[in-house]
Short mmCIF file of C-alpha atoms in Angstrom, two decimals:
data_model
loop_
_atom_site.label_atom_id
_atom_site.label_comp_id
_atom_site.label_asym_id
_atom_site.label_seq_id
_atom_site.Cartn_x
_atom_site.Cartn_y
_atom_site.Cartn_z
CA MET A 1 -75.15 -57.77 -1.91
CA GLN A 2 -78.00 -56.96 0.51
CA LEU A 3 -75.98 -54.06 1.98
CA ALA A 4 -75.30 -52.53 -1.47
CA ALA A 5 -78.97 -52.84 -2.48
CA CYS A 6 -80.13 -51.07 0.67
CA PHE A 7 -77.57 -48.34 0.20
CA PHE A 8 -78.66 -47.51 -3.37
CA LEU A 9 -82.31 -47.70 -2.34
CA GLY A 10 -81.69 -45.13 0.42
CA CYS A 11 -79.74 -42.85 -1.91
CA GLY A 12 -82.57 -42.91 -4.46
CA ILE A 13 -85.23 -42.02 -1.85
CA PHE A 14 -83.33 -39.08 -0.49
CA LEU A 15 -82.41 -37.86 -3.96
CA ALA A 16 -86.05 -37.90 -5.02
CA SER A 17 -87.18 -35.92 -1.94
CA GLY A 18 -84.36 -33.40 -2.36
CA TYR A 19 -85.13 -32.98 -5.99
CA ASN A 20 -88.81 -32.27 -5.30
CA SER A 21 -87.97 -29.58 -2.78
CA PHE A 22 -85.39 -28.04 -5.02
CA SER A 23 -87.77 -28.04 -8.04
CA LYS A 24 -90.43 -26.23 -6.01
CA SER A 25 -87.97 -23.47 -5.07
CA MET A 26 -86.83 -23.12 -8.62
CA GLU A 27 -90.17 -22.89 -10.33
CA THR A 28 -90.15 -19.06 -10.41
CA ILE A 29 -86.71 -18.77 -11.89
CA GLY A 30 -85.18 -20.16 -14.96
CA LYS A 31 -84.28 -23.83 -15.24
CA LYS A 32 -80.58 -24.76 -15.31
CA GLN A 33 -79.05 -28.17 -14.34
CA TYR A 34 -76.06 -28.63 -12.05
CA GLN A 35 -74.41 -31.92 -10.94
CA VAL A 36 -72.67 -32.47 -7.64
CA GLN A 37 -70.66 -35.71 -7.02
CA HIS A 38 -70.56 -36.73 -3.37
CA GLY A 39 -68.97 -40.04 -2.57
CA SER A 40 -70.68 -42.82 -4.44
CA CYS A 41 -73.84 -40.69 -5.02
CA SER A 42 -74.30 -38.20 -7.86
CA TYR A 43 -76.71 -35.30 -7.27
CA THR A 44 -78.31 -33.21 -10.11
CA PHE A 45 -79.79 -29.77 -9.39
CA LEU A 46 -81.98 -27.47 -11.50
CA LEU A 47 -81.05 -23.83 -10.80
CA PRO A 48 -83.20 -20.82 -12.00
CA GLU A 49 -81.65 -18.47 -14.48
CA ALA A 50 -83.21 -15.16 -15.76
CA ASP A 51 -83.12 -14.23 -19.36
CA ASN A 52 -80.65 -11.59 -20.49
CA CYS A 53 -78.46 -11.90 -17.44
CA ARG A 54 -75.31 -11.30 -19.31
CA SER A 55 -73.13 -8.31 -18.23
CA SER A 56 -69.92 -6.82 -19.30
CA ALA A 57 -68.36 -7.57 -15.94
CA PRO A 58 -65.76 -10.20 -16.01
CA TYR A 59 -66.55 -13.73 -14.84
CA VAL A 60 -65.86 -14.31 -11.20
CA SER A 61 -65.16 -17.87 -10.18
CA ASN A 62 -67.29 -19.32 -7.43
CA ALA A 63 -67.56 -22.58 -5.59
CA VAL A 64 -70.38 -23.63 -7.88
CA GLN A 65 -69.47 -24.45 -11.44
CA ARG A 66 -71.37 -22.42 -13.97
CA ASP A 67 -72.64 -23.94 -17.09
CA ALA A 68 -73.39 -20.62 -18.71
CA PRO A 69 -70.86 -19.10 -21.04
CA LEU A 70 -68.43 -16.54 -19.72
CA ASP A 71 -69.78 -13.84 -21.77
CA TYR A 72 -73.25 -14.23 -20.27
CA ASP A 73 -74.45 -11.01 -18.87
CA ASP A 74 -75.73 -11.54 -15.33
CA SER A 75 -76.70 -9.09 -12.87
CA VAL A 76 -75.18 -8.83 -9.48
CA GLN A 77 -78.36 -9.40 -7.79
CA ARG A 78 -79.11 -12.44 -9.66
CA LEU A 79 -75.68 -13.68 -8.85
CA GLN A 80 -76.14 -13.02 -5.17
CA LEU A 81 -79.51 -14.68 -5.30
CA LEU A 82 -77.96 -17.66 -6.88
CA GLU A 83 -75.22 -17.68 -4.34
CA ASN A 84 -77.75 -17.59 -1.54
CA ILE A 85 -79.68 -20.36 -3.17
CA MET A 86 -76.51 -22.33 -3.57
CA GLU A 87 -75.61 -21.72 0.04
CA ASN A 88 -79.03 -22.92 1.11
CA ASN A 89 -78.78 -25.88 -1.15
CA THR A 90 -75.36 -26.63 0.14
CA GLN A 91 -76.62 -26.56 3.71
CA TRP A 92 -79.56 -28.66 2.68
CA LEU A 93 -77.23 -31.10 0.96
CA MET A 94 -75.07 -31.25 4.06
CA LYS A 95 -78.12 -32.05 6.17
CA LEU A 96 -79.18 -34.56 3.57
CA GLU A 97 -75.76 -36.07 3.66
CA ASN A 98 -75.83 -36.22 7.48
CA TYR A 99 -79.28 -37.76 7.35
CA ILE A 100 -78.14 -40.22 4.73
CA GLN A 101 -75.11 -41.03 6.82
CA ASP A 102 -77.22 -41.53 9.96
CA SER A 103 -79.70 -43.73 8.10
CA MET A 104 -76.94 -45.69 6.52
CA LYS A 105 -75.25 -46.18 9.92
CA LYS A 106 -78.44 -47.68 11.34
CA GLU A 107 -78.96 -49.85 8.31
CA MET A 108 -75.31 -50.85 8.37
CA VAL A 109 -75.63 -51.71 12.05
CA GLU A 110 -78.73 -53.79 11.33
CA ILE A 111 -77.07 -55.35 8.31
CA GLN A 112 -74.00 -56.04 10.40
CA GLN A 113 -76.12 -57.49 13.19
CA THR A 114 -78.01 -59.66 10.68
CA ALA A 115 -74.76 -60.68 9.07
CA VAL A 116 -73.25 -61.36 12.48
CA GLN A 117 -76.30 -63.42 13.44
CA ASN A 118 -76.19 -65.30 10.17
CA GLN A 119 -72.47 -65.79 10.50
CA THR A 120 -72.96 -66.77 14.14
CA ALA A 121 -75.63 -69.31 13.13
CA VAL A 122 -73.37 -70.57 10.36
CA MET A 123 -70.45 -70.66 12.78
CA ILE A 124 -72.61 -72.42 15.35
CA GLU A 125 -73.71 -74.93 12.72
CA ILE A 126 -70.12 -75.33 11.57
CA GLY A 127 -69.07 -75.61 15.21
CA THR A 128 -71.77 -78.17 15.84
CA ASN A 129 -70.62 -80.16 12.83
CA LEU A 130 -67.06 -79.77 13.98
CA LEU A 131 -68.07 -80.88 17.46
CA ASN A 132 -69.89 -83.89 16.03
CA GLN A 133 -66.93 -84.70 13.84
CA THR A 134 -64.64 -84.13 16.79
CA ALA A 135 -66.80 -86.42 18.94
CA GLU A 136 -66.79 -89.09 16.20
CA GLN A 137 -63.06 -88.71 15.75
CA THR A 138 -62.67 -88.79 19.53
CA ARG A 139 -64.73 -92.00 19.68
CA LYS A 140 -62.68 -93.52 16.86
CA LEU A 141 -59.51 -92.37 18.58
CA THR A 142 -60.82 -93.91 21.80
CA ASP A 143 -61.48 -97.21 20.00
CA VAL A 144 -58.08 -97.06 18.37
CA GLU A 145 -56.51 -96.25 21.72
CA ALA A 146 -58.37 -99.20 23.28
CA GLN A 147 -57.21 -101.50 20.48
CA VAL A 148 -53.70 -100.14 20.75
CA LEU A 149 -53.87 -100.62 24.52
CA ASN A 150 -55.15 -104.19 24.14
CA GLN A 151 -52.52 -104.96 21.54
CA THR A 152 -49.89 -103.36 23.72
CA THR A 153 -51.08 -105.39 26.72
CA ARG A 154 -51.04 -108.56 24.64
CA LEU A 155 -47.57 -107.78 23.36
CA GLU A 156 -46.42 -107.06 26.89
CA LEU A 157 -47.84 -110.41 28.04
CA GLN A 158 -46.15 -112.17 25.13
CA LEU A 159 -42.91 -110.40 25.88
CA LEU A 160 -43.27 -111.44 29.50
CA GLU A 161 -43.92 -115.05 28.49
CA HIS A 162 -40.99 -114.96 26.08
CA SER A 163 -38.88 -113.49 28.80
CA LEU A 164 -39.92 -116.28 31.20
CA SER A 165 -39.32 -118.90 28.52
CA THR A 166 -35.95 -117.37 27.75
CA ASN A 167 -35.03 -117.43 31.42
CA LYS A 168 -36.20 -121.04 31.68
CA LEU A 169 -34.22 -122.01 28.59
CA GLU A 170 -31.20 -120.22 29.94
CA ARG A 171 -31.53 -122.17 33.19
CA GLN A 172 -31.96 -125.41 31.25
CA ILE A 173 -28.97 -124.61 29.06
CA SER A 174 -26.99 -123.84 32.17
CA ASP A 175 -28.07 -127.12 33.76
CA GLN A 176 -27.30 -129.04 30.57
CA THR A 177 -23.94 -127.33 30.37
CA ASN A 178 -23.23 -128.44 33.92
CA GLU A 179 -24.42 -131.97 33.07
CA ILE A 180 -22.24 -132.01 29.96
CA THR A 181 -19.30 -130.90 32.03
CA LYS A 182 -20.00 -133.67 34.55
CA LEU A 183 -20.41 -136.19 31.73
CA GLN A 184 -17.15 -135.07 30.19
CA GLU A 185 -15.47 -135.55 33.52
CA LYS A 186 -17.07 -138.99 33.88
CA ASN A 187 -16.13 -139.80 30.31
CA SER A 188 -12.54 -138.88 31.00
CA PHE A 189 -12.60 -141.04 34.13
CA LEU A 190 -14.21 -143.91 32.22
CA GLU A 191 -11.66 -143.60 29.43
CA LYS A 192 -8.91 -143.95 31.96
CA ARG A 193 -10.66 -146.96 33.49
CA VAL A 194 -11.21 -148.48 30.03
CA LEU A 195 -7.54 -148.07 29.22
CA GLU A 196 -6.65 -149.71 32.50
CA MET A 197 -9.18 -152.51 31.87
CA GLU A 198 -7.85 -152.98 28.34
CA ASP A 199 -4.39 -153.48 29.73
CA LYS A 200 -5.73 -155.99 32.27
CA HIS A 201 -7.85 -157.62 29.54
CA MET A 202 -4.83 -158.03 27.31
CA LEU A 203 -3.01 -159.72 30.14
CA GLN A 204 -6.04 -161.95 30.83
CA LEU A 205 -6.38 -162.77 27.13
CA LYS A 206 -2.78 -163.74 27.02
CA SER A 207 -3.18 -165.99 30.03
CA ILE A 208 -6.43 -167.43 28.60
CA LYS A 209 -4.72 -168.09 25.31
CA ASP A 210 -1.99 -169.97 27.12
CA GLU A 211 -4.62 -171.95 29.01
CA LYS A 212 -6.50 -172.56 25.76
CA ASP A 213 -3.38 -173.97 24.16
CA GLN A 214 -2.90 -176.24 27.14
CA LEU A 215 -6.56 -177.30 27.01
CA GLN A 216 -6.32 -178.01 23.30
CA VAL A 217 -3.39 -180.29 24.00
CA LEU A 218 -5.41 -182.01 26.72
CA VAL A 219 -8.48 -182.26 24.47
CA ALA A 220 -6.40 -183.75 21.70
CA ARG A 221 -5.09 -186.32 24.09
CA GLN A 222 -8.59 -187.02 25.42
CA ASN A 223 -9.98 -187.28 21.88
CA SER A 224 -7.46 -189.90 21.04
CA ILE A 225 -8.37 -191.74 24.24
CA ILE A 226 -12.10 -191.36 23.45
CA GLU A 227 -11.61 -192.64 19.92
CA GLU A 228 -9.79 -195.64 21.30
CA LEU A 229 -12.61 -196.20 23.78
CA GLU A 230 -15.18 -195.81 21.00
CA LYS A 231 -13.40 -198.42 18.95
CA GLN A 232 -13.40 -200.71 21.93
CA LEU A 233 -17.08 -199.90 22.54
CA VAL A 234 -17.97 -200.62 18.90
CA THR A 235 -16.08 -203.89 19.07
CA ALA A 236 -17.90 -204.81 22.27
CA THR A 237 -21.23 -203.76 20.75
CA VAL A 238 -20.61 -205.86 17.67
CA ASN A 239 -19.69 -208.80 19.81
CA ASN A 240 -22.80 -208.22 21.92
CA SER A 241 -24.95 -207.92 18.78
CA VAL A 242 -23.47 -211.13 17.43
CA LEU A 243 -24.24 -212.89 20.68
CA GLN A 244 -27.78 -211.44 20.65
CA LYS A 245 -28.19 -212.55 17.06
CA GLN A 246 -27.02 -216.04 17.88
CA GLN A 247 -29.33 -216.14 20.89
CA HIS A 248 -32.22 -214.93 18.75
CA ASP A 249 -31.49 -217.50 16.07
CA LEU A 250 -31.45 -220.24 18.68
CA MET A 251 -34.77 -219.03 20.06
CA GLU A 252 -36.25 -218.84 16.55
CA THR A 253 -35.02 -222.36 15.87
CA VAL A 254 -36.60 -223.60 19.07
CA HIS A 255 -39.89 -221.83 18.23
CA SER A 256 -39.82 -223.21 14.70
CA LEU A 257 -39.25 -226.72 15.95
CA LEU A 258 -42.06 -226.37 18.46
CA THR A 259 -44.36 -224.98 15.76
CA MET A 260 -43.49 -227.74 13.34
CA ILE A 261 -44.15 -230.34 16.01
CA SER A 262 -47.55 -228.82 16.97
CA THR A 263 -48.83 -227.91 13.43
CA PRO A 264 -46.67 -229.48 10.79
CA ASN A 265 -48.83 -228.27 7.86
CA SER A 266 -49.12 -224.60 8.95
CA LYS A 267 -47.34 -221.76 7.19
CA ASN A 268 -45.83 -218.57 8.47
CA LYS A 269 -48.64 -216.07 9.04
CA PHE A 270 -46.66 -213.11 7.74
CA ILE A 271 -45.65 -214.75 4.52
CA ALA A 272 -49.19 -215.99 4.00
CA LYS A 273 -50.51 -212.50 4.30
CA GLU A 274 -48.02 -210.95 1.93
CA GLU A 275 -49.75 -209.32 -1.01
CA GLN A 276 -48.41 -208.71 -4.47
CA ILE A 277 -50.64 -205.69 -5.23
CA SER A 278 -48.85 -202.30 -4.93
CA PHE A 279 -50.31 -199.38 -2.90
CA LYS A 280 -49.13 -195.92 -1.92
CA ASP A 281 -49.61 -196.67 1.78
CA CYS A 282 -51.48 -199.11 4.01
CA ALA A 283 -54.49 -196.80 4.28
CA GLU A 284 -54.97 -197.09 0.53
CA ALA A 285 -54.77 -200.88 0.79
CA PHE A 286 -57.30 -200.85 3.63
CA LYS A 287 -59.73 -198.73 1.59
CA SER A 288 -59.40 -201.15 -1.31
CA GLY A 289 -60.83 -203.92 0.93
CA LEU A 290 -57.63 -205.52 2.26
CA THR A 291 -58.28 -205.45 6.00
CA THR A 292 -55.87 -208.20 7.12
CA SER A 293 -52.66 -207.16 8.87
CA GLY A 294 -49.49 -208.27 7.07
CA ILE A 295 -46.80 -207.35 4.57
CA TYR A 296 -47.76 -205.22 1.57
CA THR A 297 -45.84 -203.74 -1.34
CA LEU A 298 -45.90 -199.92 -1.32
CA THR A 299 -44.91 -197.56 -4.13
CA VAL A 300 -44.34 -193.83 -3.85
CA SER A 301 -46.44 -191.84 -6.31
CA ASN A 302 -44.73 -190.82 -9.56
CA THR A 303 -41.78 -193.16 -8.85
CA ALA A 304 -40.93 -196.80 -9.49
CA GLN A 305 -39.54 -197.25 -5.99
CA GLU A 306 -41.15 -200.14 -4.13
CA LYS A 307 -40.96 -200.96 -0.43
CA LYS A 308 -42.12 -203.92 1.60
CA ALA A 309 -43.95 -202.67 4.70
CA TYR A 310 -45.98 -204.17 7.48
CA CYS A 311 -49.56 -202.87 7.57
CA ASP A 312 -51.52 -202.84 10.85
CA MET A 313 -55.14 -203.17 9.81
CA GLU A 314 -56.52 -203.68 13.33
CA THR A 315 -55.22 -200.99 15.73
CA GLY A 316 -57.41 -197.92 16.02
CA GLY A 317 -59.44 -198.65 12.88
CA GLY A 318 -56.54 -199.95 10.76
CA GLY A 319 -54.73 -198.46 7.81
CA TRP A 320 -51.44 -197.94 9.70
CA THR A 321 -48.11 -198.10 7.85
CA VAL A 322 -45.47 -199.36 10.32
CA ILE A 323 -42.19 -197.42 9.91
CA GLN A 324 -40.34 -198.90 12.95
CA LYS A 325 -40.78 -202.04 15.01
CA ARG A 326 -38.76 -203.39 17.97
CA GLU A 327 -39.86 -206.57 19.72
CA ASP A 328 -37.04 -209.05 20.39
CA GLY A 329 -33.63 -207.49 19.60
CA SER A 330 -33.17 -209.63 16.49
CA VAL A 331 -32.03 -206.66 14.37
CA ASP A 332 -29.10 -204.36 15.10
CA PHE A 333 -30.27 -200.70 14.96
CA HIS A 334 -26.77 -199.22 15.33
CA ARG A 335 -26.56 -198.53 11.58
CA THR A 336 -25.09 -196.00 9.13
CA TRP A 337 -26.77 -192.99 7.52
CA LYS A 338 -27.27 -194.85 4.24
CA GLU A 339 -28.90 -197.83 5.95
CA TYR A 340 -31.34 -195.61 7.84
CA LYS A 341 -32.02 -193.76 4.58
CA MET A 342 -32.90 -196.91 2.56
CA GLY A 343 -34.28 -198.99 5.43
CA PHE A 344 -33.21 -202.31 6.95
CA GLY A 345 -34.54 -205.36 8.77
CA ASP A 346 -37.50 -207.66 8.03
CA PRO A 347 -41.09 -206.27 7.86
CA ALA A 348 -42.23 -209.56 9.36
CA GLY A 349 -40.20 -208.77 12.53
CA GLU A 350 -37.97 -205.88 13.54
CA TYR A 351 -37.22 -203.31 10.85
CA TRP A 352 -36.82 -199.63 9.85
CA LEU A 353 -38.86 -198.67 6.78
CA GLY A 354 -36.42 -195.98 5.54
CA ASN A 355 -36.15 -192.20 6.02
CA GLU A 356 -36.24 -191.40 2.28
CA PHE A 357 -39.47 -193.34 1.69
CA VAL A 358 -41.14 -191.82 4.77
CA SER A 359 -40.00 -188.30 3.78
CA GLN A 360 -41.49 -188.60 0.29
CA LEU A 361 -44.69 -190.13 1.67
CA THR A 362 -45.33 -187.54 4.43
CA ASN A 363 -44.64 -184.56 2.16
CA GLN A 364 -47.47 -185.51 -0.19
CA LYS A 365 -50.22 -185.01 2.39
CA ARG A 366 -50.75 -184.64 6.12
CA TYR A 367 -50.00 -187.74 8.23
CA VAL A 368 -50.43 -188.60 11.90
CA LEU A 369 -47.84 -190.54 13.91
CA LYS A 370 -48.65 -193.09 16.61
CA ILE A 371 -45.98 -194.57 18.90
CA GLN A 372 -46.94 -197.67 20.90
CA LEU A 373 -44.82 -198.65 23.92
CA LYS A 374 -44.74 -201.73 26.14
CA ASP A 375 -42.63 -202.43 29.23
CA TRP A 376 -41.48 -205.70 30.79
CA GLU A 377 -44.40 -205.73 33.25
CA GLY A 378 -46.90 -205.76 30.38
CA ASN A 379 -47.93 -202.08 30.77
CA GLU A 380 -48.74 -200.30 27.53
CA ALA A 381 -48.89 -196.61 26.56
CA TYR A 382 -48.98 -194.53 23.39
CA SER A 383 -48.24 -191.05 22.04
CA LEU A 384 -50.28 -189.66 19.13
CA TYR A 385 -49.16 -186.63 17.05
CA ASP A 386 -51.78 -184.99 14.83
CA HIS A 387 -49.19 -183.79 12.33
CA PHE A 388 -45.99 -185.63 11.38
CA SER A 389 -43.50 -185.25 8.54
CA LEU A 390 -39.82 -185.71 7.69
CA ALA A 391 -37.83 -183.17 5.72
CA SER A 392 -35.61 -184.11 2.79
CA GLU A 393 -32.11 -185.55 3.02
CA GLU A 394 -30.67 -182.07 2.31
CA GLN A 395 -32.37 -181.00 5.54
CA LYS A 396 -31.04 -184.11 7.28
CA TYR A 397 -34.50 -185.70 7.62
CA ARG A 398 -35.56 -183.18 10.24
CA ILE A 399 -38.68 -184.28 12.12
CA TYR A 400 -41.79 -182.09 12.49
CA LEU A 401 -44.39 -182.94 15.12
CA LYS A 402 -47.52 -181.14 16.29
CA GLY A 403 -50.57 -181.86 18.48
CA LEU A 404 -49.53 -184.40 21.14
CA THR A 405 -52.10 -186.61 22.91
CA GLY A 406 -51.90 -190.03 24.55
CA THR A 407 -50.91 -191.84 27.76
CA ALA A 408 -47.11 -191.88 27.38
CA GLY A 409 -46.57 -188.44 28.87
CA LYS A 410 -48.04 -184.95 28.62
CA ILE A 411 -44.80 -183.66 27.12
CA SER A 412 -43.19 -185.06 23.99
CA SER A 413 -40.05 -187.09 24.56
CA ILE A 414 -38.80 -185.81 21.16
CA SER A 415 -37.48 -182.27 21.65
CA GLN A 416 -39.27 -179.43 19.89
CA PRO A 417 -38.76 -177.76 17.51
CA GLY A 418 -37.74 -180.75 15.40
CA ASN A 419 -34.19 -182.04 15.39
CA ASP A 420 -32.05 -183.45 12.61
CA PHE A 421 -31.50 -187.20 12.31
CA SER A 422 -28.16 -188.58 13.53
CA THR A 423 -26.40 -191.91 12.99
CA LYS A 424 -23.06 -193.30 14.09
CA ASP A 425 -21.38 -191.87 10.96
CA ALA A 426 -23.44 -188.64 10.71
CA ASP A 427 -23.53 -186.57 13.88
CA ASN A 428 -26.28 -183.90 13.55
CA ASP A 429 -27.31 -183.52 17.20
CA LYS A 430 -26.96 -180.44 19.37
CA CYS A 431 -24.45 -182.02 21.69
CA ILE A 432 -20.67 -182.27 21.36
CA CYS A 433 -20.69 -185.83 22.69
CA LYS A 434 -22.00 -187.67 19.54
CA CYS A 435 -25.20 -189.10 20.98
CA SER A 436 -25.76 -191.70 18.26
CA GLN A 437 -22.45 -193.42 19.01
CA MET A 438 -22.96 -193.25 22.76
CA LEU A 439 -26.59 -194.45 22.67
CA THR A 440 -26.03 -197.02 19.91
CA GLY A 441 -28.78 -196.12 17.45
CA GLY A 442 -29.99 -193.61 14.89
CA TRP A 443 -32.46 -191.01 16.23
CA TRP A 444 -33.51 -187.32 16.30
CA PHE A 445 -31.22 -186.37 19.19
CA ASP A 446 -31.28 -182.99 20.90
CA ALA A 447 -29.12 -184.00 23.84
CA CYS A 448 -28.16 -187.50 24.89
CA GLY A 449 -30.61 -189.10 27.26
CA PRO A 450 -34.29 -188.06 26.87
CA SER A 451 -35.41 -190.74 24.43
CA ASN A 452 -34.18 -193.23 21.85
CA LEU A 453 -36.43 -195.98 20.50
CA ASN A 454 -33.58 -197.34 18.36
CA GLY A 455 -31.18 -197.97 21.24
CA MET A 456 -29.61 -201.23 22.46
CA TYR A 457 -32.14 -204.00 23.05
CA TYR A 458 -31.68 -205.71 26.43
CA PRO A 459 -33.78 -208.95 26.53
CA LEU A 460 -35.35 -210.32 29.69
CA ARG A 461 -34.79 -206.96 31.48
CA GLN A 462 -31.05 -207.48 31.54
CA ASN A 463 -29.05 -204.30 32.17
CA ASN A 464 -32.32 -202.45 32.76
CA ASN A 465 -30.66 -199.27 33.99
CA LYS A 466 -28.32 -198.81 31.03
CA PHE A 467 -28.73 -195.33 29.54
CA ASN A 468 -28.30 -196.64 25.97
CA GLY A 469 -31.37 -198.90 25.98
CA ILE A 470 -34.79 -198.38 24.36
CA LYS A 471 -36.16 -195.34 26.25
CA TRP A 472 -39.16 -192.98 26.29
CA TYR A 473 -38.28 -190.35 28.85
CA TYR A 474 -41.68 -189.03 29.95
CA TRP A 475 -43.19 -192.48 30.48
CA LYS A 476 -40.53 -194.63 32.13
CA GLY A 477 -37.63 -192.22 32.44
CA SER A 478 -34.19 -192.19 30.86
CA GLY A 479 -32.85 -195.17 32.87
CA TYR A 480 -35.56 -197.70 32.01
CA SER A 481 -35.40 -199.93 28.92
CA LEU A 482 -38.65 -200.93 27.18
CA LYS A 483 -39.61 -204.35 25.84
CA SER A 484 -41.22 -203.36 22.50
CA THR A 485 -42.00 -200.27 20.43
CA THR A 486 -43.93 -199.61 17.23
CA MET A 487 -43.97 -196.40 15.17
CA MET A 488 -46.69 -196.20 12.52
CA ILE A 489 -48.27 -193.48 10.36
CA ARG A 490 -51.63 -192.94 8.68
CA PRO A 491 -53.18 -190.09 6.61
CA ALA A 492 -54.92 -187.51 8.80
CA ASP A 493 -58.04 -187.71 6.62
CA PHE A 494 -58.37 -191.51 6.95
#
């Protein structure tokens, strides 16, 4: 747009100057307009023309277009003058055109230089922007390349680790495969050995079975012999008990006669102390104010069952219910299950209170058990259990003891945990030898030997080393018979 404006401005200037010169030369001659088109510029000329120039000569065409009519009468001179003027004008126009062309070349060069500079500046600015953008893109590409490189390095490390792990797993699988192969070989070998051992075992079982049959025959024979011996032993025991009873009766008769001679008006102390009032236990009688030792009538709560029991109101503060007493061998303690259940003997002397009564009594509240022992030299000892109870008959009157103190041994002579009660007709011990029959008395046997306070009574230390006597293992040992024993209970909160 700037180039076109300059071009038209230049054309206008030169046209104005040319027109002024041409108008001055044409002032003396007539005024006639002519137009010449040259390129993009249009030139208008005013040519002089004399009046009455028409001639009869025909119109001759010339380089310059005539505006006059053909029939215009011009003179030759005037025509020549016009031709000279036209020739001068033409030369002038050519010079003007050259000048215009030279001026336009300079302007075009300047315009081109300006345009080139502007374009160069624009290109430089665009280049600068492109360089900045390229630098930013290069920086971003560098960051991306760094991230890609880091990620690639990380992936390579992971691949390396996976490769190492895979190699390790392959080695482990190979080792395990080898181990499995070895185990399979060992398994095959062991299977062969097992088959061989099974064959040998079958042979051994067969031989053992034969031996077992032979042993069963021998055991049957021995059982019959043992039963015969037991019958003989029972017969001998009964005879011995009868003799002991007769001896005891004779001694009682002698004592009675001596007593009657010395104090003929005295009464038996036990019978005199017998009370007719009923109590749950001796501790209850003691708390009611009855502090004299003797025979009392006891009744289990919520029942009508009554029992005669000896109450010790003197030992250790009193209130003791005596459940067993041995002192002279006057009572046979080799009894049946039913007799030990209901009780037997005389509370004034030797007796067993009864497992059923003691079981019901000790399951109502906590009781303590005290066992007093005396040997033939007059030495005394005791064992005290802080917690004592008997289970029901369905549980075979199992004994429960806890918290041992006393002078009759640091270890209880009754095996723990509690054992079931056994009699000559009810074998509940943990031995195949029927301890109650062998040791002649009902007791809580674990194995035959440790203790039995209901064993055979041997008076005056006769047969002292018999294993079936009255024994308390951890005081005098299993081969020593005692002179007297007393088992008594009392509430723990007395």
